[in-house]
Amino acid sequence: MAFGAACLFGIGAARADEAFITEQTSDAVSVLDLAAKTVVARIKIDGKPAGIAMSRDGKSAFVTSPEGKYVSVIDTAARKVLRRISLPDAPLGIAADPAGRFICVAGFYQPRLYKIDPASGAILATVAVGASPSGVAFTPDGKLIATADRDDDQISIIDAASFIRVGAVKVGAHPFGVTIDAAGARAYTANVEGNDVSVVDLASQKLIGTIAVGKRPYAVALAKGRGFTSDQYGGTVSIFDVDSLRPMQRISVGDYPEGIETSADGASVYVANWFSNEIWAIDAETLKVTAKMAVGDGPRAFGTFLRETH
């Protein structure tokens, strides 16, 4: 199947001014000015780029190329690739350590999680996880990492310091994106074959709830006490209440929504529509669509793709 999902974690900045959008079909990353609502730069990335992680300071973006078996390190201000980091497996999900010390990349086939020094490109450690790891997320304090192990219907929980897997929790059918809340307490998985979201308590390593959403949810964003899923086959964003774990409503968006992320101030949710080549903005409070922005061919925006510029 085609790669696409999202792995998300809170980035803690004031707000997002740019979106770095991986465009798998056109082998590029587009830089989208969210105020001007237009693409202001394009960066060539070969190997069908899919996943992306933004450093917390917004100075670097890390992009996975599943067909190229490498990660590209981008200087976001200069709009250029600084280096490529080769991997022994097809990289898919990716997340950046909140303290900026390393990145974590999911090798889809082996399956392993790789701990990488982005400056040298050295693989610092690896750990075995479940089958077909897809999304990757850190707790905001950087102490734990979660992977969505698609073909084992579970998440793996890894201690970031020791890089040892300390738990695994069964979730719904084929989890793809995994998101951890701002408190570092709960992980949310988008289960593409179950048409639902699983909620895991990280401290107890227990499944605490399941919420029905639209068809083939790929990723979850969190804002204003609500969860938002990108429902690929449904062409919708489903919204649920994070306290009651009950569905609220659905919003029609573009064709095949996949990547989804909340602005750091929590005001807006941005969703990438793979087939219609657009990024849509949703007001997280009113749940109204506020913008539709054209990008290049095949936007996946699979991960943390928002950057504050001031």
Short mmCIF file of C-alpha atoms in Angstrom, two decimals:
data_model
loop_
_atom_site.label_atom_id
_atom_site.label_comp_id
_atom_site.label_asym_id
_atom_site.label_seq_id
_atom_site.Cartn_x
_atom_site.Cartn_y
_atom_site.Cartn_z
CA MET A 1 0.00 0.00 0.00
CA ALA A 2 1.09 3.61 -0.40
CA PHE A 3 2.78 5.20 2.55
CA GLY A 4 0.88 7.90 4.37
CA ALA A 5 0.09 8.78 7.94
CA ALA A 6 1.06 11.01 10.62
CA CYS A 7 3.09 10.95 13.71
CA LEU A 8 2.50 14.02 15.97
CA PHE A 9 3.68 15.66 19.21
CA GLY A 10 3.24 19.10 20.72
CA ILE A 11 5.94 21.58 19.63
CA GLY A 12 5.26 24.28 22.21
CA ALA A 13 5.76 27.43 20.10
CA ALA A 14 3.42 30.43 19.85
CA ARG A 15 1.91 29.76 16.44
CA ALA A 16 2.73 28.35 13.02
CA ASP A 17 3.60 30.67 10.15
CA GLU A 18 4.82 28.15 7.56
CA ALA A 19 4.00 24.60 6.60
CA PHE A 20 6.61 22.31 5.08
CA ILE A 21 4.60 19.87 2.96
CA THR A 22 6.08 16.60 1.72
CA GLU A 23 4.82 15.95 -1.80
CA GLN A 24 5.33 12.29 -2.51
CA THR A 25 4.23 12.31 -6.14
CA SER A 26 6.33 15.31 -7.17
CA ASP A 27 9.45 14.39 -5.11
CA ALA A 28 9.53 17.72 -3.33
CA VAL A 29 8.77 19.67 -0.19
CA SER A 30 6.73 22.84 -0.66
CA VAL A 31 7.05 25.70 1.81
CA LEU A 32 3.62 27.20 2.34
CA ASP A 33 3.28 30.71 3.80
CA LEU A 34 0.17 30.34 5.95
CA ALA A 35 -0.56 34.07 6.14
CA ALA A 36 -0.17 34.69 2.41
CA LYS A 37 -1.75 31.29 1.67
CA THR A 38 0.73 30.57 -1.09
CA VAL A 39 3.79 28.40 -1.77
CA VAL A 40 6.94 30.50 -1.42
CA ALA A 41 9.60 27.82 -2.04
CA ARG A 42 10.02 24.25 -3.26
CA ILE A 43 12.82 21.94 -2.18
CA LYS A 44 13.69 18.93 -4.33
CA ILE A 45 13.64 15.67 -2.34
CA ASP A 46 13.95 12.37 -4.20
CA GLY A 47 12.80 8.93 -3.07
CA LYS A 48 9.08 9.74 -2.69
CA PRO A 49 9.19 11.85 0.48
CA ALA A 50 6.46 10.98 2.96
CA GLY A 51 7.28 11.65 6.60
CA ILE A 52 8.39 14.88 8.20
CA ALA A 53 9.41 16.07 11.65
CA MET A 54 10.05 19.68 12.57
CA SER A 55 12.58 20.50 15.27
CA ARG A 56 11.08 22.34 18.22
CA ASP A 57 13.02 25.51 17.37
CA GLY A 58 11.83 25.34 13.75
CA LYS A 59 15.35 25.56 12.36
CA SER A 60 15.46 22.06 10.92
CA ALA A 61 13.05 19.71 9.18
CA PHE A 62 13.70 16.01 8.74
CA VAL A 63 12.09 14.20 5.80
CA THR A 64 11.84 10.45 5.16
CA SER A 65 12.14 9.01 1.65
CA PRO A 66 10.75 5.44 1.78
CA GLU A 67 11.88 4.57 -1.75
CA GLY A 68 15.29 6.18 -1.29
CA LYS A 69 15.96 4.67 2.14
CA TYR A 70 17.24 7.93 3.58
CA VAL A 71 16.34 10.95 5.68
CA SER A 72 16.99 14.46 4.36
CA VAL A 73 17.97 17.19 6.82
CA ILE A 74 16.62 20.59 5.73
CA ASP A 75 17.74 24.04 6.85
CA THR A 76 14.28 25.61 6.99
CA ALA A 77 15.38 29.25 6.75
CA ALA A 78 17.80 28.63 3.86
CA ARG A 79 15.35 26.25 2.14
CA LYS A 80 18.06 23.74 1.35
CA VAL A 81 19.03 20.14 2.09
CA LEU A 82 22.09 20.00 4.33
CA ARG A 83 22.65 16.25 4.22
CA ARG A 84 21.15 12.84 3.56
CA ILE A 85 21.25 10.09 6.14
CA SER A 86 21.13 6.57 4.69
CA LEU A 87 19.19 3.83 6.48
CA PRO A 88 19.11 0.03 6.08
CA ASP A 89 15.31 0.00 5.75
CA ALA A 90 12.51 2.06 4.22
CA PRO A 91 11.97 4.96 6.64
CA LEU A 92 8.40 6.07 7.19
CA GLY A 93 7.42 7.70 10.48
CA ILE A 94 9.79 10.18 12.06
CA ALA A 95 9.88 12.36 15.17
CA ALA A 96 12.38 14.82 16.64
CA ASP A 97 13.55 14.73 20.24
CA PRO A 98 12.07 17.85 21.91
CA ALA A 99 15.52 18.78 23.26
CA GLY A 100 17.02 18.58 19.77
CA ARG A 101 19.53 15.84 20.57
CA PHE A 102 18.40 13.18 18.09
CA ILE A 103 15.67 12.02 15.75
CA CYS A 104 13.77 8.72 15.74
CA VAL A 105 12.88 6.99 12.48
CA ALA A 106 10.64 3.95 11.97
CA GLY A 107 12.04 1.30 9.63
CA PHE A 108 8.89 -0.13 8.09
CA TYR A 109 10.02 -3.63 7.09
CA GLN A 110 12.66 -4.85 9.57
CA PRO A 111 10.90 -3.60 11.85
CA ARG A 112 12.95 -1.30 14.10
CA LEU A 113 13.08 2.19 15.50
CA TYR A 114 16.35 4.03 14.80
CA LYS A 115 17.89 6.67 17.04
CA ILE A 116 19.96 9.01 14.86
CA ASP A 117 22.30 11.94 15.40
CA PRO A 118 21.05 14.41 12.76
CA ALA A 119 24.37 16.33 12.69
CA SER A 120 26.63 13.37 11.94
CA GLY A 121 24.07 10.97 10.49
CA ALA A 122 25.26 8.25 12.87
CA ILE A 123 22.81 5.60 14.02
CA LEU A 124 23.17 5.79 17.80
CA ALA A 125 20.88 2.88 18.72
CA THR A 126 18.08 0.68 17.43
CA VAL A 127 15.24 -1.16 19.11
CA ALA A 128 12.88 -3.84 17.80
CA VAL A 129 9.22 -2.82 17.72
CA GLY A 130 6.06 -4.37 16.31
CA ALA A 131 5.36 -5.19 12.66
CA SER A 132 5.20 -2.30 10.16
CA PRO A 133 5.88 0.64 12.47
CA SER A 134 4.31 3.77 11.01
CA GLY A 135 3.72 6.84 13.19
CA VAL A 136 6.25 7.91 15.82
CA ALA A 137 5.70 10.39 18.67
CA PHE A 138 7.55 11.72 21.72
CA THR A 139 6.07 12.80 25.01
CA PRO A 140 6.68 16.56 25.32
CA ASP A 141 9.31 15.98 28.03
CA GLY A 142 11.19 13.65 25.69
CA LYS A 143 11.20 10.73 28.12
CA LEU A 144 9.01 8.29 26.17
CA ILE A 145 8.55 7.43 22.49
CA ALA A 146 5.56 5.63 20.99
CA THR A 147 5.36 3.83 17.65
CA ALA A 148 2.18 2.75 15.90
CA ASP A 149 2.87 -0.87 14.91
CA ARG A 150 0.40 -1.24 12.08
CA ASP A 151 0.42 -4.97 11.38
CA ASP A 152 0.53 -5.98 15.05
CA ASP A 153 -2.43 -3.73 16.01
CA GLN A 154 -0.47 -2.18 18.87
CA ILE A 155 1.71 0.65 20.02
CA SER A 156 5.21 0.11 21.36
CA ILE A 157 6.42 2.32 24.22
CA ILE A 158 10.16 3.04 24.33
CA ASP A 159 12.22 4.64 27.09
CA ALA A 160 14.11 7.41 25.25
CA ALA A 161 17.16 7.42 27.53
CA SER A 162 17.90 3.70 27.48
CA PHE A 163 16.24 3.12 24.09
CA ILE A 164 14.61 -0.04 25.43
CA ARG A 165 11.02 -1.01 24.72
CA VAL A 166 9.22 -0.90 28.05
CA GLY A 167 5.74 -1.88 26.93
CA ALA A 168 3.29 -2.69 24.17
CA VAL A 169 -0.45 -2.03 24.19
CA LYS A 170 -3.00 -3.56 21.83
CA VAL A 171 -5.16 -0.98 20.05
CA GLY A 172 -7.53 -1.05 17.06
CA ALA A 173 -7.02 -2.55 13.61
CA HIS A 174 -3.94 -1.23 11.79
CA PRO A 175 -2.91 1.88 13.74
CA PHE A 176 -1.06 4.32 11.51
CA GLY A 177 -0.67 7.75 13.08
CA VAL A 178 0.06 8.16 16.78
CA THR A 179 -0.28 11.42 18.74
CA ILE A 180 0.65 12.13 22.36
CA ASP A 181 -1.15 14.89 24.26
CA ALA A 182 0.48 17.98 25.75
CA ALA A 183 0.49 16.43 29.23
CA GLY A 184 2.34 13.35 28.01
CA ALA A 185 -0.43 11.26 29.55
CA ARG A 186 -2.31 9.75 26.62
CA ALA A 187 -1.51 8.38 23.19
CA TYR A 188 -4.12 8.45 20.43
CA THR A 189 -3.89 6.11 17.43
CA ALA A 190 -5.74 6.42 14.13
CA ASN A 191 -6.74 2.88 13.18
CA VAL A 192 -7.05 2.71 9.40
CA GLU A 193 -8.82 -0.66 9.24
CA GLY A 194 -10.99 -0.13 12.32
CA ASN A 195 -12.38 3.30 11.42
CA ASP A 196 -11.76 4.38 14.98
CA VAL A 197 -9.30 5.98 17.38
CA SER A 198 -7.76 4.16 20.34
CA VAL A 199 -6.80 6.03 23.51
CA VAL A 200 -3.96 4.64 25.65
CA ASP A 201 -2.96 5.73 29.15
CA LEU A 202 0.84 5.77 28.99
CA ALA A 203 1.47 5.49 32.75
CA SER A 204 -0.63 2.35 33.21
CA GLN A 205 -0.06 1.12 29.63
CA LYS A 206 -3.76 0.40 29.31
CA LEU A 207 -6.31 0.98 26.57
CA ILE A 208 -8.88 3.33 28.08
CA GLY A 209 -11.22 4.05 25.21
CA THR A 210 -12.20 3.77 21.56
CA ILE A 211 -13.99 6.39 19.44
CA ALA A 212 -15.70 5.76 16.11
CA VAL A 213 -14.57 8.16 13.36
CA GLY A 214 -14.72 8.34 9.54
CA LYS A 215 -13.44 5.91 6.93
CA ARG A 216 -9.76 5.03 7.11
CA PRO A 217 -8.44 7.52 9.65
CA TYR A 218 -4.72 8.18 9.18
CA ALA A 219 -3.71 10.59 11.91
CA VAL A 220 -4.93 12.54 14.94
CA ALA A 221 -4.49 16.18 15.96
CA LEU A 222 -5.52 17.65 19.34
CA ALA A 223 -6.86 21.14 20.07
CA LYS A 224 -9.36 22.87 22.37
CA GLY A 225 -10.20 19.67 24.25
CA ARG A 226 -11.00 17.92 21.00
CA GLY A 227 -9.46 15.33 18.74
CA PHE A 228 -9.40 15.68 14.96
CA THR A 229 -8.81 12.77 12.56
CA SER A 230 -8.00 12.87 8.86
CA ASP A 231 -10.34 10.29 7.31
CA GLN A 232 -8.71 9.33 4.02
CA TYR A 233 -11.54 7.38 2.41
CA GLY A 234 -14.24 9.55 3.94
CA GLY A 235 -12.85 12.85 2.70
CA THR A 236 -13.62 14.23 6.15
CA VAL A 237 -12.11 15.38 9.42
CA SER A 238 -13.87 13.72 12.36
CA ILE A 239 -14.00 15.54 15.69
CA PHE A 240 -14.38 13.98 19.12
CA ASP A 241 -14.38 15.18 22.73
CA VAL A 242 -11.23 14.06 24.56
CA ASP A 243 -12.90 13.99 27.99
CA SER A 244 -16.02 11.98 27.18
CA LEU A 245 -14.36 10.15 24.23
CA ARG A 246 -17.54 10.70 22.24
CA PRO A 247 -17.84 11.70 18.57
CA MET A 248 -18.94 15.30 17.93
CA GLN A 249 -19.17 15.93 14.19
CA ARG A 250 -17.47 15.58 10.82
CA ILE A 251 -16.28 18.24 8.41
CA SER A 252 -15.99 17.60 4.67
CA VAL A 253 -12.54 18.51 3.38
CA GLY A 254 -10.58 17.70 0.19
CA ASP A 255 -9.85 14.36 -1.46
CA TYR A 256 -7.90 11.80 0.63
CA PRO A 257 -6.94 13.83 3.70
CA GLU A 258 -3.86 12.42 5.42
CA GLY A 259 -1.38 14.61 7.32
CA ILE A 260 -2.95 16.72 10.05
CA GLU A 261 -1.46 18.98 12.70
CA THR A 262 -2.59 21.67 15.14
CA SER A 263 -0.94 25.08 15.23
CA ALA A 264 1.02 25.46 18.44
CA ASP A 265 -1.37 28.09 19.79
CA GLY A 266 -4.19 25.57 19.36
CA ALA A 267 -6.25 27.92 17.19
CA SER A 268 -6.13 26.11 13.86
CA VAL A 269 -5.92 22.58 12.51
CA TYR A 270 -4.23 22.05 9.14
CA VAL A 271 -4.96 19.00 6.98
CA ALA A 272 -3.21 17.88 3.78
CA ASN A 273 -5.46 16.48 1.06
CA TRP A 274 -3.38 14.05 -0.97
CA PHE A 275 -5.54 13.74 -4.09
CA SER A 276 -6.80 17.33 -4.36
CA ASN A 277 -3.34 18.89 -3.73
CA GLU A 278 -4.52 21.30 -1.06
CA ILE A 279 -3.92 22.23 2.56
CA TRP A 280 -7.09 23.21 4.41
CA ALA A 281 -7.25 25.19 7.64
CA ILE A 282 -9.99 24.59 10.23
CA ASP A 283 -10.76 26.89 13.15
CA ALA A 284 -10.39 24.62 16.19
CA GLU A 285 -13.03 26.52 18.16
CA THR A 286 -15.78 27.18 15.60
CA LEU A 287 -14.95 24.09 13.49
CA LYS A 288 -15.28 26.17 10.32
CA VAL A 289 -12.97 25.86 7.31
CA THR A 290 -11.00 29.12 7.12
CA ALA A 291 -8.62 28.56 4.19
CA LYS A 292 -7.89 26.30 1.22
CA MET A 293 -4.33 26.51 -0.07
CA ALA A 294 -2.95 24.90 -3.22
CA VAL A 295 0.34 22.97 -3.07
CA GLY A 296 2.18 20.52 -5.36
CA ASP A 297 1.26 17.01 -6.42
CA GLY A 298 0.65 14.36 -3.77
CA PRO A 299 0.93 16.20 -0.42
CA ARG A 300 1.27 13.76 2.49
CA ALA A 301 2.57 16.07 5.27
CA PHE A 302 3.09 12.94 7.34
CA GLY A 303 4.22 14.25 10.73
CA THR A 304 4.99 17.60 12.33
CA PHE A 305 5.15 20.06 9.46
CA LEU A 306 4.37 23.48 10.99
CA ARG A 307 7.03 26.12 11.67
CA GLU A 308 6.92 29.43 13.52
CA THR A 309 8.93 32.13 11.74
CA HIS A 310 8.90 34.86 14.39
#
